[in-house]
Amino acid sequence: MAPRPAWKGYLKLSLVTCAIELTNVVTHAGKVSFRILNRKTGNTVRRIYVDAETGKPLDEGDEIKGYEVSDGEFVHIEEDEIEAVEIESSHTMNLDGFVEKSSIEQIYLDTPYYVSPADEVSQEAFAVIRDAMAAKKMAGLARVVLYQRERPVAIEPLGKGMVLTTLRYDDTVRQPETVFDDIEATRTDDEMIDLAEHIIDQKKTKFDPSKFDDRYEDALLELIRAKKAGKKAPKAKAPAKPSNVVNLFDALKKSLNAEGGGKAGKSSSKARPARAKAKASAAGHNRHGSRKSA
């Protein structure tokens, strides 16, 4: 059974328009989820709205959304009034500009959706837009209303379809300098960096998401199976305590040996100036402050 689209509308590039639908990339089907029960009866429970002042439960249909304009004063908003709020991006995504995907900082990427043509008539126009972006190696920027919020989005080709990623607004993103400015500028030792690089080389692999097991989910299932069988809950394994690093250089050497690496040679004369240049550049960047380009 095909997944239900999260949004249906139109994708527009200048005068070229095609009907599209968005489908959630992420699915939580099959994941462990719990219901709330009455401990005494074992029955499931349901949530009800209760008046905060009178303590009385509300009858069905008595609840309404409200926006607090001042302390204790609310503007009442009906559901059909919210549904009547329509802007262009409620039904049409205009490709307003194009950027290299790598120029979009990772901290702005939010939720991905698959983009596919909604009908047979739209397939040709969809393919033209997709293939043009693929040829130029560009991502399109647009806006769309999802779940009663307008979101900026980036759209790029993906196989026979496209993928849309919602983007975070600039004023909702905490800038890195607000967190990293307190990190002291440390002069790192080239030989220790060499050792760390060798460890990275030993652990280098290919990205394979199928190897990412949800170990917490597995532990929950083990708990559920034990309880179902009338057994005691499995005892939690004590986490291994990390050893205190007294000498960073020795710790790196031991780590390299543990990973099966050979002896790491000293940094080459070419590598040292390159690292020194990178450090100087980073130091200058930190002195003058950093700010991303929009």
PDB file of C-alpha atoms in Angstrom:
ATOM      1  CA  MET A   1       0.000   0.000   0.000  1.00  0.00           C
ATOM      2  CA  ALA A   2       1.425   3.360  -1.082  1.00  0.00           C
ATOM      3  CA  PRO A   3       2.090   5.827   1.740  1.00  0.00           C
ATOM      4  CA  ARG A   4      -0.323   8.712   2.087  1.00  0.00           C
ATOM      5  CA  PRO A   5       1.040  12.021   0.703  1.00  0.00           C
ATOM      6  CA  ALA A   6       1.851  14.682   3.287  1.00  0.00           C
ATOM      7  CA  TRP A   7       1.039  17.479   0.814  1.00  0.00           C
ATOM      8  CA  LYS A   8      -0.379  17.861  -2.683  1.00  0.00           C
ATOM      9  CA  GLY A   9       0.000  20.898  -4.915  1.00  0.00           C
ATOM     10  CA  TYR A  10       2.061  22.312  -7.755  1.00  0.00           C
ATOM     11  CA  LEU A  11       5.738  22.894  -8.497  1.00  0.00           C
ATOM     12  CA  LYS A  12       6.376  25.913 -10.692  1.00  0.00           C
ATOM     13  CA  LEU A  13       9.480  27.005 -12.623  1.00  0.00           C
ATOM     14  CA  SER A  14       8.681  30.271 -14.397  1.00  0.00           C
ATOM     15  CA  LEU A  15       5.738  29.319 -16.655  1.00  0.00           C
ATOM     16  CA  VAL A  16       6.287  25.550 -16.347  1.00  0.00           C
ATOM     17  CA  THR A  17       4.006  23.910 -13.773  1.00  0.00           C
ATOM     18  CA  CYS A  18       3.459  20.310 -12.716  1.00  0.00           C
ATOM     19  CA  ALA A  19       1.270  18.673 -10.089  1.00  0.00           C
ATOM     20  CA  ILE A  20       3.312  17.036  -7.329  1.00  0.00           C
ATOM     21  CA  GLU A  21       2.913  15.312  -4.007  1.00  0.00           C
ATOM     22  CA  LEU A  22       5.198  15.103  -1.005  1.00  0.00           C
ATOM     23  CA  THR A  23       5.722  11.862   0.890  1.00  0.00           C
ATOM     24  CA  ASN A  24       7.447  11.565   4.248  1.00  0.00           C
ATOM     25  CA  VAL A  25      10.922  10.059   3.964  1.00  0.00           C
ATOM     26  CA  VAL A  26      10.941   9.020   7.610  1.00  0.00           C
ATOM     27  CA  THR A  27       8.603   6.299   8.853  1.00  0.00           C
ATOM     28  CA  HIS A  28       8.149   5.090  12.413  1.00  0.00           C
ATOM     29  CA  ALA A  29       6.144   2.022  11.413  1.00  0.00           C
ATOM     30  CA  GLY A  30       7.201  -1.027  13.387  1.00  0.00           C
ATOM     31  CA  LYS A  31       8.910   0.987  16.103  1.00  0.00           C
ATOM     32  CA  VAL A  32       8.082   0.320  19.737  1.00  0.00           C
ATOM     33  CA  SER A  33       5.325   2.594  21.012  1.00  0.00           C
ATOM     34  CA  PHE A  34       3.554   2.496  24.356  1.00  0.00           C
ATOM     35  CA  ARG A  35      -0.072   3.153  25.342  1.00  0.00           C
ATOM     36  CA  ILE A  36      -1.026   4.703  28.660  1.00  0.00           C
ATOM     37  CA  LEU A  37      -3.017   2.307  30.882  1.00  0.00           C
ATOM     38  CA  ASN A  38      -4.884   2.440  34.160  1.00  0.00           C
ATOM     39  CA  ARG A  39      -2.486   0.666  36.522  1.00  0.00           C
ATOM     40  CA  LYS A  40      -5.376  -0.755  38.593  1.00  0.00           C
ATOM     41  CA  THR A  41      -7.628  -2.067  35.792  1.00  0.00           C
ATOM     42  CA  GLY A  42      -5.197  -2.495  32.912  1.00  0.00           C
ATOM     43  CA  ASN A  43      -7.583  -0.578  30.666  1.00  0.00           C
ATOM     44  CA  THR A  44      -6.405   2.030  28.175  1.00  0.00           C
ATOM     45  CA  VAL A  45      -7.105   5.645  29.088  1.00  0.00           C
ATOM     46  CA  ARG A  46      -8.072   8.676  27.045  1.00  0.00           C
ATOM     47  CA  ARG A  47      -7.175  12.311  27.461  1.00  0.00           C
ATOM     48  CA  ILE A  48      -9.865  14.898  28.089  1.00  0.00           C
ATOM     49  CA  TYR A  49      -9.802  18.690  28.232  1.00  0.00           C
ATOM     50  CA  VAL A  50     -10.419  20.134  31.696  1.00  0.00           C
ATOM     51  CA  ASP A  51     -11.230  23.780  32.452  1.00  0.00           C
ATOM     52  CA  ALA A  52      -8.183  25.126  34.289  1.00  0.00           C
ATOM     53  CA  GLU A  53     -10.326  27.329  36.556  1.00  0.00           C
ATOM     54  CA  THR A  54     -13.453  25.253  37.272  1.00  0.00           C
ATOM     55  CA  GLY A  55     -11.809  21.836  37.038  1.00  0.00           C
ATOM     56  CA  LYS A  56     -14.771  20.554  35.014  1.00  0.00           C
ATOM     57  CA  PRO A  57     -14.216  18.457  31.857  1.00  0.00           C
ATOM     58  CA  LEU A  58     -15.247  20.038  28.562  1.00  0.00           C
ATOM     59  CA  ASP A  59     -17.984  18.582  26.414  1.00  0.00           C
ATOM     60  CA  GLU A  60     -17.004  17.603  22.878  1.00  0.00           C
ATOM     61  CA  GLY A  61     -16.902  20.678  20.645  1.00  0.00           C
ATOM     62  CA  ASP A  62     -16.527  23.168  23.497  1.00  0.00           C
ATOM     63  CA  GLU A  63     -12.788  23.616  23.001  1.00  0.00           C
ATOM     64  CA  ILE A  64     -11.441  26.431  20.802  1.00  0.00           C
ATOM     65  CA  LYS A  65      -7.988  27.741  19.900  1.00  0.00           C
ATOM     66  CA  GLY A  66      -6.913  31.010  21.478  1.00  0.00           C
ATOM     67  CA  TYR A  67      -4.009  33.428  21.083  1.00  0.00           C
ATOM     68  CA  GLU A  68      -2.930  35.305  24.207  1.00  0.00           C
ATOM     69  CA  VAL A  69      -2.646  39.012  23.330  1.00  0.00           C
ATOM     70  CA  SER A  70      -2.087  40.146  26.918  1.00  0.00           C
ATOM     71  CA  ASP A  71      -1.972  38.505  30.321  1.00  0.00           C
ATOM     72  CA  GLY A  72      -5.117  36.379  30.539  1.00  0.00           C
ATOM     73  CA  GLU A  73      -6.727  37.953  27.460  1.00  0.00           C
ATOM     74  CA  PHE A  74      -7.201  35.688  24.449  1.00  0.00           C
ATOM     75  CA  VAL A  75      -8.403  36.144  20.890  1.00  0.00           C
ATOM     76  CA  HIS A  76     -10.604  33.176  19.941  1.00  0.00           C
ATOM     77  CA  ILE A  77      -9.816  31.554  16.580  1.00  0.00           C
ATOM     78  CA  GLU A  78     -12.149  28.998  14.998  1.00  0.00           C
ATOM     79  CA  GLU A  79     -10.719  25.975  13.175  1.00  0.00           C
ATOM     80  CA  ASP A  80     -12.432  26.913   9.910  1.00  0.00           C
ATOM     81  CA  GLU A  81     -10.913  30.406  10.152  1.00  0.00           C
ATOM     82  CA  ILE A  82      -7.443  28.875  10.293  1.00  0.00           C
ATOM     83  CA  GLU A  83      -8.238  26.596   7.357  1.00  0.00           C
ATOM     84  CA  ALA A  84      -9.396  29.652   5.381  1.00  0.00           C
ATOM     85  CA  VAL A  85      -5.952  31.289   5.676  1.00  0.00           C
ATOM     86  CA  GLU A  86      -4.551  30.795   2.172  1.00  0.00           C
ATOM     87  CA  ILE A  87      -1.320  32.075   0.656  1.00  0.00           C
ATOM     88  CA  GLU A  88       0.248  31.016  -2.625  1.00  0.00           C
ATOM     89  CA  SER A  89       2.595  28.494  -1.015  1.00  0.00           C
ATOM     90  CA  SER A  90      -0.415  26.679   0.440  1.00  0.00           C
ATOM     91  CA  HIS A  91      -0.875  25.053  -2.956  1.00  0.00           C
ATOM     92  CA  THR A  92       2.044  26.126  -5.203  1.00  0.00           C
ATOM     93  CA  MET A  93       5.805  25.971  -4.729  1.00  0.00           C
ATOM     94  CA  ASN A  94       7.558  28.579  -6.848  1.00  0.00           C
ATOM     95  CA  LEU A  95      11.205  27.824  -7.582  1.00  0.00           C
ATOM     96  CA  ASP A  96      12.466  31.343  -6.838  1.00  0.00           C
ATOM     97  CA  GLY A  97      16.209  30.699  -6.962  1.00  0.00           C
ATOM     98  CA  PHE A  98      18.895  28.051  -7.272  1.00  0.00           C
ATOM     99  CA  VAL A  99      21.988  27.371  -5.189  1.00  0.00           C
ATOM    100  CA  GLU A 100      24.653  24.717  -4.884  1.00  0.00           C
ATOM    101  CA  LYS A 101      23.442  22.233  -2.280  1.00  0.00           C
ATOM    102  CA  SER A 102      26.812  22.388  -0.522  1.00  0.00           C
ATOM    103  CA  SER A 103      26.252  26.111   0.106  1.00  0.00           C
ATOM    104  CA  ILE A 104      23.335  25.346   2.445  1.00  0.00           C
ATOM    105  CA  GLU A 105      24.804  24.962   5.912  1.00  0.00           C
ATOM    106  CA  GLN A 106      23.886  21.713   7.630  1.00  0.00           C
ATOM    107  CA  ILE A 107      22.423  23.511  10.639  1.00  0.00           C
ATOM    108  CA  TYR A 108      19.619  24.837   8.407  1.00  0.00           C
ATOM    109  CA  LEU A 109      18.517  21.413   7.086  1.00  0.00           C
ATOM    110  CA  ASP A 110      15.395  20.042   8.745  1.00  0.00           C
ATOM    111  CA  THR A 111      12.945  17.395   7.448  1.00  0.00           C
ATOM    112  CA  PRO A 112      13.180  15.524   4.100  1.00  0.00           C
ATOM    113  CA  TYR A 113      10.259  14.595   1.836  1.00  0.00           C
ATOM    114  CA  TYR A 114      10.138  12.693  -1.445  1.00  0.00           C
ATOM    115  CA  VAL A 115       8.755  14.710  -4.358  1.00  0.00           C
ATOM    116  CA  SER A 116       6.960  12.842  -7.148  1.00  0.00           C
ATOM    117  CA  PRO A 117       4.566  13.771  -9.981  1.00  0.00           C
ATOM    118  CA  ALA A 118       0.947  13.584  -8.844  1.00  0.00           C
ATOM    119  CA  ASP A 119      -0.425  12.381 -12.185  1.00  0.00           C
ATOM    120  CA  GLU A 120       0.629  11.113 -15.604  1.00  0.00           C
ATOM    121  CA  VAL A 121       0.073  14.493 -17.280  1.00  0.00           C
ATOM    122  CA  SER A 122       2.664  16.119 -14.993  1.00  0.00           C
ATOM    123  CA  GLN A 123       5.440  13.585 -15.563  1.00  0.00           C
ATOM    124  CA  GLU A 124       7.061  15.316 -18.550  1.00  0.00           C
ATOM    125  CA  ALA A 125       7.249  18.767 -16.927  1.00  0.00           C
ATOM    126  CA  PHE A 126       8.440  17.139 -13.697  1.00  0.00           C
ATOM    127  CA  ALA A 127      11.232  15.330 -15.579  1.00  0.00           C
ATOM    128  CA  VAL A 128      12.318  18.532 -17.352  1.00  0.00           C
ATOM    129  CA  ILE A 129      12.670  20.439 -14.060  1.00  0.00           C
ATOM    130  CA  ARG A 130      14.420  17.492 -12.391  1.00  0.00           C
ATOM    131  CA  ASP A 131      16.881  16.881 -15.227  1.00  0.00           C
ATOM    132  CA  ALA A 132      17.681  20.582 -15.639  1.00  0.00           C
ATOM    133  CA  MET A 133      18.612  20.844 -11.953  1.00  0.00           C
ATOM    134  CA  ALA A 134      20.664  17.653 -12.231  1.00  0.00           C
ATOM    135  CA  ALA A 135      22.552  19.010 -15.254  1.00  0.00           C
ATOM    136  CA  LYS A 136      23.336  22.278 -13.458  1.00  0.00           C
ATOM    137  CA  LYS A 137      24.012  20.470 -10.147  1.00  0.00           C
ATOM    138  CA  MET A 138      21.746  22.917  -8.367  1.00  0.00           C
ATOM    139  CA  ALA A 139      19.083  22.822  -5.662  1.00  0.00           C
ATOM    140  CA  GLY A 140      15.955  24.920  -6.048  1.00  0.00           C
ATOM    141  CA  LEU A 141      14.695  27.201  -3.293  1.00  0.00           C
ATOM    142  CA  ALA A 142      10.974  27.598  -2.676  1.00  0.00           C
ATOM    143  CA  ARG A 143       8.373  27.895   0.092  1.00  0.00           C
ATOM    144  CA  VAL A 144       5.499  25.652   1.091  1.00  0.00           C
ATOM    145  CA  VAL A 145       2.835  25.634   3.789  1.00  0.00           C
ATOM    146  CA  LEU A 146       3.095  22.413   5.815  1.00  0.00           C
ATOM    147  CA  TYR A 147       1.086  21.757   8.968  1.00  0.00           C
ATOM    148  CA  GLN A 148      -0.165  25.379   9.124  1.00  0.00           C
ATOM    149  CA  ARG A 149       3.335  26.861   8.856  1.00  0.00           C
ATOM    150  CA  GLU A 150       5.109  28.285   5.809  1.00  0.00           C
ATOM    151  CA  ARG A 151       8.517  26.713   5.437  1.00  0.00           C
ATOM    152  CA  PRO A 152      11.459  27.592   3.183  1.00  0.00           C
ATOM    153  CA  VAL A 153      12.582  24.468   1.317  1.00  0.00           C
ATOM    154  CA  ALA A 154      15.393  23.176  -0.881  1.00  0.00           C
ATOM    155  CA  ILE A 155      14.532  20.777  -3.716  1.00  0.00           C
ATOM    156  CA  GLU A 156      17.057  18.620  -5.578  1.00  0.00           C
ATOM    157  CA  PRO A 157      17.003  15.638  -7.964  1.00  0.00           C
ATOM    158  CA  LEU A 158      17.078  12.132  -6.503  1.00  0.00           C
ATOM    159  CA  GLY A 159      16.961   9.235  -8.947  1.00  0.00           C
ATOM    160  CA  LYS A 160      13.706   9.312 -10.889  1.00  0.00           C
ATOM    161  CA  GLY A 161      12.198  11.769  -8.423  1.00  0.00           C
ATOM    162  CA  MET A 162      13.312  14.632  -6.237  1.00  0.00           C
ATOM    163  CA  VAL A 163      13.826  15.234  -2.550  1.00  0.00           C
ATOM    164  CA  LEU A 164      12.617  18.311  -0.692  1.00  0.00           C
ATOM    165  CA  THR A 165      14.196  19.355   2.588  1.00  0.00           C
ATOM    166  CA  THR A 166      12.498  21.903   4.805  1.00  0.00           C
ATOM    167  CA  LEU A 167      14.863  24.605   6.024  1.00  0.00           C
ATOM    168  CA  ARG A 168      14.988  26.352   9.365  1.00  0.00           C
ATOM    169  CA  TYR A 169      14.451  30.096   9.587  1.00  0.00           C
ATOM    170  CA  ASP A 170      17.572  32.102  10.369  1.00  0.00           C
ATOM    171  CA  ASP A 171      16.101  33.579  13.559  1.00  0.00           C
ATOM    172  CA  THR A 172      15.413  30.079  14.917  1.00  0.00           C
ATOM    173  CA  VAL A 173      18.999  28.875  14.481  1.00  0.00           C
ATOM    174  CA  ARG A 174      21.520  29.522  17.236  1.00  0.00           C
ATOM    175  CA  GLN A 175      24.700  30.670  15.499  1.00  0.00           C
ATOM    176  CA  PRO A 176      27.866  28.606  16.162  1.00  0.00           C
ATOM    177  CA  GLU A 177      29.868  31.522  17.563  1.00  0.00           C
ATOM    178  CA  THR A 178      27.371  31.841  20.437  1.00  0.00           C
ATOM    179  CA  VAL A 179      28.446  28.360  21.555  1.00  0.00           C
ATOM    180  CA  PHE A 180      32.009  28.005  20.257  1.00  0.00           C
ATOM    181  CA  ASP A 181      33.434  31.406  21.242  1.00  0.00           C
ATOM    182  CA  ASP A 182      34.266  30.101  24.717  1.00  0.00           C
ATOM    183  CA  ILE A 183      36.447  27.320  23.272  1.00  0.00           C
ATOM    184  CA  GLU A 184      40.052  28.321  23.818  1.00  0.00           C
ATOM    185  CA  ALA A 185      42.364  28.542  20.822  1.00  0.00           C
ATOM    186  CA  THR A 186      44.663  25.553  21.390  1.00  0.00           C
ATOM    187  CA  ARG A 187      47.955  25.026  19.621  1.00  0.00           C
ATOM    188  CA  THR A 188      47.855  21.383  18.538  1.00  0.00           C
ATOM    189  CA  ASP A 189      50.908  19.195  18.120  1.00  0.00           C
ATOM    190  CA  ASP A 190      51.542  18.040  14.539  1.00  0.00           C
ATOM    191  CA  GLU A 191      52.726  14.596  15.638  1.00  0.00           C
ATOM    192  CA  MET A 192      49.560  14.032  17.669  1.00  0.00           C
ATOM    193  CA  ILE A 193      47.468  15.114  14.687  1.00  0.00           C
ATOM    194  CA  ASP A 194      49.437  12.599  12.604  1.00  0.00           C
ATOM    195  CA  LEU A 195      48.515   9.833  15.032  1.00  0.00           C
ATOM    196  CA  ALA A 196      44.860  10.896  15.027  1.00  0.00           C
ATOM    197  CA  GLU A 197      44.882  10.922  11.206  1.00  0.00           C
ATOM    198  CA  HIS A 198      46.242   7.359  11.166  1.00  0.00           C
ATOM    199  CA  ILE A 199      43.436   6.263  13.499  1.00  0.00           C
ATOM    200  CA  ILE A 200      40.908   7.896  11.182  1.00  0.00           C
ATOM    201  CA  ASP A 201      42.476   6.082   8.208  1.00  0.00           C
ATOM    202  CA  GLN A 202      42.161   2.769  10.062  1.00  0.00           C
ATOM    203  CA  LYS A 203      38.480   3.407  10.802  1.00  0.00           C
ATOM    204  CA  LYS A 204      37.622   4.748   7.355  1.00  0.00           C
ATOM    205  CA  THR A 205      34.604   3.016   5.826  1.00  0.00           C
ATOM    206  CA  LYS A 206      31.714   3.553   3.434  1.00  0.00           C
ATOM    207  CA  PHE A 207      28.436   5.035   4.600  1.00  0.00           C
ATOM    208  CA  ASP A 208      25.946   2.176   4.977  1.00  0.00           C
ATOM    209  CA  PRO A 209      22.797   3.150   6.930  1.00  0.00           C
ATOM    210  CA  SER A 210      21.673  -0.496   7.050  1.00  0.00           C
ATOM    211  CA  LYS A 211      24.454  -1.103   9.582  1.00  0.00           C
ATOM    212  CA  PHE A 212      22.971   1.365  12.047  1.00  0.00           C
ATOM    213  CA  ASP A 213      21.127  -0.884  14.492  1.00  0.00           C
ATOM    214  CA  ASP A 214      18.786   0.777  16.968  1.00  0.00           C
ATOM    215  CA  ARG A 215      20.267  -0.799  20.072  1.00  0.00           C
ATOM    216  CA  TYR A 216      17.885   1.063  22.371  1.00  0.00           C
ATOM    217  CA  GLU A 217      14.928  -0.340  20.408  1.00  0.00           C
ATOM    218  CA  ASP A 218      16.439  -3.832  20.701  1.00  0.00           C
ATOM    219  CA  ALA A 219      16.806  -3.392  24.459  1.00  0.00           C
ATOM    220  CA  LEU A 220      13.155  -2.301  24.732  1.00  0.00           C
ATOM    221  CA  LEU A 221      12.039  -5.384  22.772  1.00  0.00           C
ATOM    222  CA  GLU A 222      14.138  -7.587  25.054  1.00  0.00           C
ATOM    223  CA  LEU A 223      12.399  -6.002  28.046  1.00  0.00           C
ATOM    224  CA  ILE A 224       8.941  -6.528  26.479  1.00  0.00           C
ATOM    225  CA  ARG A 225       9.666 -10.189  25.649  1.00  0.00           C
ATOM    226  CA  ALA A 226      10.894 -10.840  29.182  1.00  0.00           C
ATOM    227  CA  LYS A 227       7.838  -9.220  30.775  1.00  0.00           C
ATOM    228  CA  LYS A 228       5.485 -11.083  28.423  1.00  0.00           C
ATOM    229  CA  ALA A 229       7.099 -14.377  29.447  1.00  0.00           C
ATOM    230  CA  GLY A 230       6.637 -13.507  33.115  1.00  0.00           C
ATOM    231  CA  LYS A 231      10.344 -13.025  33.689  1.00  0.00           C
ATOM    232  CA  LYS A 232      12.112 -10.224  35.488  1.00  0.00           C
ATOM    233  CA  ALA A 233      13.290  -7.250  33.492  1.00  0.00           C
ATOM    234  CA  PRO A 234      16.847  -7.741  32.216  1.00  0.00           C
ATOM    235  CA  LYS A 235      19.420  -6.010  34.368  1.00  0.00           C
ATOM    236  CA  ALA A 236      20.957  -2.940  32.824  1.00  0.00           C
ATOM    237  CA  LYS A 237      24.571  -3.436  31.845  1.00  0.00           C
ATOM    238  CA  ALA A 238      26.902  -1.044  33.586  1.00  0.00           C
ATOM    239  CA  PRO A 239      28.516   1.255  31.027  1.00  0.00           C
ATOM    240  CA  ALA A 240      32.241   0.870  30.620  1.00  0.00           C
ATOM    241  CA  LYS A 241      34.033   3.724  32.322  1.00  0.00           C
ATOM    242  CA  PRO A 242      36.396   5.611  30.034  1.00  0.00           C
ATOM    243  CA  SER A 243      39.967   5.672  31.237  1.00  0.00           C
ATOM    244  CA  ASN A 244      41.334   8.981  32.435  1.00  0.00           C
ATOM    245  CA  VAL A 245      43.637  10.436  29.797  1.00  0.00           C
ATOM    246  CA  VAL A 246      46.852  11.440  31.533  1.00  0.00           C
ATOM    247  CA  ASN A 247      49.041  11.715  28.449  1.00  0.00           C
ATOM    248  CA  LEU A 248      47.215  12.491  25.200  1.00  0.00           C
ATOM    249  CA  PHE A 249      50.151  11.406  23.034  1.00  0.00           C
ATOM    250  CA  ASP A 250      50.330   7.988  24.742  1.00  0.00           C
ATOM    251  CA  ALA A 251      46.549   7.598  24.466  1.00  0.00           C
ATOM    252  CA  LEU A 252      46.720   8.259  20.718  1.00  0.00           C
ATOM    253  CA  LYS A 253      49.547   5.733  20.278  1.00  0.00           C
ATOM    254  CA  LYS A 254      47.633   3.087  22.234  1.00  0.00           C
ATOM    255  CA  SER A 255      44.496   3.816  20.217  1.00  0.00           C
ATOM    256  CA  LEU A 256      46.412   3.390  16.971  1.00  0.00           C
ATOM    257  CA  ASN A 257      47.815   0.047  18.122  1.00  0.00           C
ATOM    258  CA  ALA A 258      44.341  -1.067  19.252  1.00  0.00           C
ATOM    259  CA  GLU A 259      42.994  -0.312  15.776  1.00  0.00           C
ATOM    260  CA  GLY A 260      45.722  -2.482  14.243  1.00  0.00           C
ATOM    261  CA  GLY A 261      47.695   0.400  12.784  1.00  0.00           C
ATOM    262  CA  GLY A 262      51.418   0.404  12.256  1.00  0.00           C
ATOM    263  CA  LYS A 263      53.873   3.022  13.328  1.00  0.00           C
ATOM    264  CA  ALA A 264      52.905   6.523  12.382  1.00  0.00           C
ATOM    265  CA  GLY A 265      55.714   8.443  10.799  1.00  0.00           C
ATOM    266  CA  LYS A 266      56.468  12.034  11.583  1.00  0.00           C
ATOM    267  CA  SER A 267      54.605  14.748   9.761  1.00  0.00           C
ATOM    268  CA  SER A 268      56.035  15.494   6.366  1.00  0.00           C
ATOM    269  CA  SER A 269      57.560  18.895   5.666  1.00  0.00           C
ATOM    270  CA  LYS A 270      54.653  19.564   3.297  1.00  0.00           C
ATOM    271  CA  ALA A 271      52.000  18.734   5.862  1.00  0.00           C
ATOM    272  CA  ARG A 272      53.391  21.010   8.571  1.00  0.00           C
ATOM    273  CA  PRO A 273      53.199  24.311   6.642  1.00  0.00           C
ATOM    274  CA  ALA A 274      49.714  23.379   5.435  1.00  0.00           C
ATOM    275  CA  ARG A 275      48.546  22.801   8.985  1.00  0.00           C
ATOM    276  CA  ALA A 276      50.244  25.975  10.195  1.00  0.00           C
ATOM    277  CA  LYS A 277      48.492  27.922   7.461  1.00  0.00           C
ATOM    278  CA  ALA A 278      45.146  26.352   8.407  1.00  0.00           C
ATOM    279  CA  LYS A 279      45.696  27.239  12.072  1.00  0.00           C
ATOM    280  CA  ALA A 280      46.582  30.834  11.229  1.00  0.00           C
ATOM    281  CA  SER A 281      43.480  31.104   9.072  1.00  0.00           C
ATOM    282  CA  ALA A 282      41.283  29.670  11.834  1.00  0.00           C
ATOM    283  CA  ALA A 283      42.818  31.989  14.420  1.00  0.00           C
ATOM    284  CA  GLY A 284      42.170  35.022  12.250  1.00  0.00           C
ATOM    285  CA  HIS A 285      38.606  33.832  11.665  1.00  0.00           C
ATOM    286  CA  ASN A 286      38.005  33.506  15.404  1.00  0.00           C
ATOM    287  CA  ARG A 287      39.489  36.948  16.126  1.00  0.00           C
ATOM    288  CA  HIS A 288      37.204  38.691  13.685  1.00  0.00           C
ATOM    289  CA  GLY A 289      34.125  36.611  14.542  1.00  0.00           C
ATOM    290  CA  SER A 290      32.218  34.296  12.254  1.00  0.00           C
ATOM    291  CA  ARG A 291      28.885  34.703  10.590  1.00  0.00           C
ATOM    292  CA  LYS A 292      27.397  32.509   7.949  1.00  0.00           C
ATOM    293  CA  SER A 293      26.340  33.810   4.582  1.00  0.00           C
ATOM    294  CA  ALA A 294      22.631  33.590   3.986  1.00  0.00           C
TER     295      ALA A 294
END
